[in-house]
Amino acid sequence: QVQLVESGGGLVQAGGSLRLSCAASGIFFSIDDMGWYRQAPGKQREVVATIARAGRTNYADSVKGRFTISRENAKNTMYLQMNTLKPEDTAVYYCNAQVRGAGGYVERWGQGTLVTVSS
């Protein structure tokens, strides 16, 4: 069974920075696309940023220029560097991965990590 574990969330003042990590563990061949999503209270889950195995990235307009997604394939780990945080960035952040195993591709989600930005 493949597991994704996020870390790095917390409380930060507006204008501050946080770095989230997502580590995959278990038995699998490789990880293809990965991404960060977030869900604020009372709102639907939305995509924040995605990164392909080769490194191509995409960002939501709301975080462009402030957030940077990256990954280390050898460590099966993905990161989200969040700078110039705003109160509206407050949400539970989830990592997502397309994992290739013996039975083909499966989608996995982490348990989420809470980011709270105070004004």
Coordinates of N, CA and C in Angstrom, one line a residue, residues 8-10 21 29 36 39 41 43 48 63 68-69 78 80-81 84-85 93-94 96 109-110 112 117 119:
G8 N 4.9 20.1 7.5 CA 5.3 21.5 7.3 C 4.2 22.5 7.5
G9 N 3.0 22.1 7.7 CA 2.0 23.1 8.0 C 2.1 23.8 9.3
G10 N 1.3 24.9 9.5 CA 1.4 25.6 10.8 C 0.7 26.9 10.7
S21 N 6.1 19.6 2.7 CA 6.7 18.4 2.1 C 5.7 17.3 2.0
F29 N 6.5 1.2 -8.4 CA 7.6 1.3 -9.4 C 8.0 2.8 -9.6
W36 N -0.3 19.6 -5.4 CA -0.8 20.1 -4.1 C -2.2 20.7 -4.4
Q39 N -8.1 23.0 0.6 CA -9.5 23.1 0.8 C -9.7 24.0 2.0
P41 N -12.2 26.2 4.7 CA -13.5 25.9 5.3 C -14.7 26.4 4.4
K43 N -15.4 25.6 1.5 CA -15.2 25.7 0.0 C -14.7 24.3 -0.5
V48 N -3.7 23.7 -6.4 CA -2.7 24.8 -6.1 C -1.6 24.8 -7.2
V63 N -1.7 31.8 -6.9 CA -0.5 31.6 -6.2 C 0.8 31.8 -7.1
T68 N 6.2 27.9 -5.0 CA 7.0 27.1 -5.9 C 6.9 25.7 -5.6
I69 N 6.5 24.9 -6.6 CA 6.4 23.4 -6.4 C 7.7 22.8 -6.9
M78 N 7.9 15.5 -2.7 CA 7.5 16.7 -3.3 C 7.4 17.9 -2.3
L80 N 6.4 22.2 -1.5 CA 5.7 23.4 -1.9 C 6.2 24.6 -1.0
Q81 N 7.0 25.4 -1.6 CA 7.5 26.6 -0.9 C 6.5 27.7 -1.1
T84 N 5.2 35.0 0.9 CA 4.2 36.1 0.9 C 2.8 35.6 1.1
L85 N 2.7 34.8 2.1 CA 1.4 34.2 2.4 C 0.3 35.2 2.8
Y93 N -4.0 21.6 3.2 CA -3.3 21.4 2.0 C -3.0 19.9 1.9
Y94 N -3.4 19.3 0.7 CA -3.3 17.9 0.5 C -2.3 17.7 -0.7
N96 N -1.1 15.0 -3.7 CA -1.8 14.0 -4.6 C -0.7 13.4 -5.5
W109 N -3.9 10.1 -2.1 CA -4.0 11.4 -1.4 C -3.3 11.3 0.0
G110 N -2.7 12.4 0.4 CA -2.2 12.5 1.8 C -3.4 12.8 2.7
G112 N -3.5 15.4 4.6 CA -3.6 16.9 4.7 C -2.8 17.5 5.9
V117 N -2.9 31.3 8.1 CA -2.3 32.6 7.9 C -3.1 33.7 8.6
S119 N -3.8 37.6 9.9 CA -3.7 38.9 9.3 C -3.1 39.9 10.3

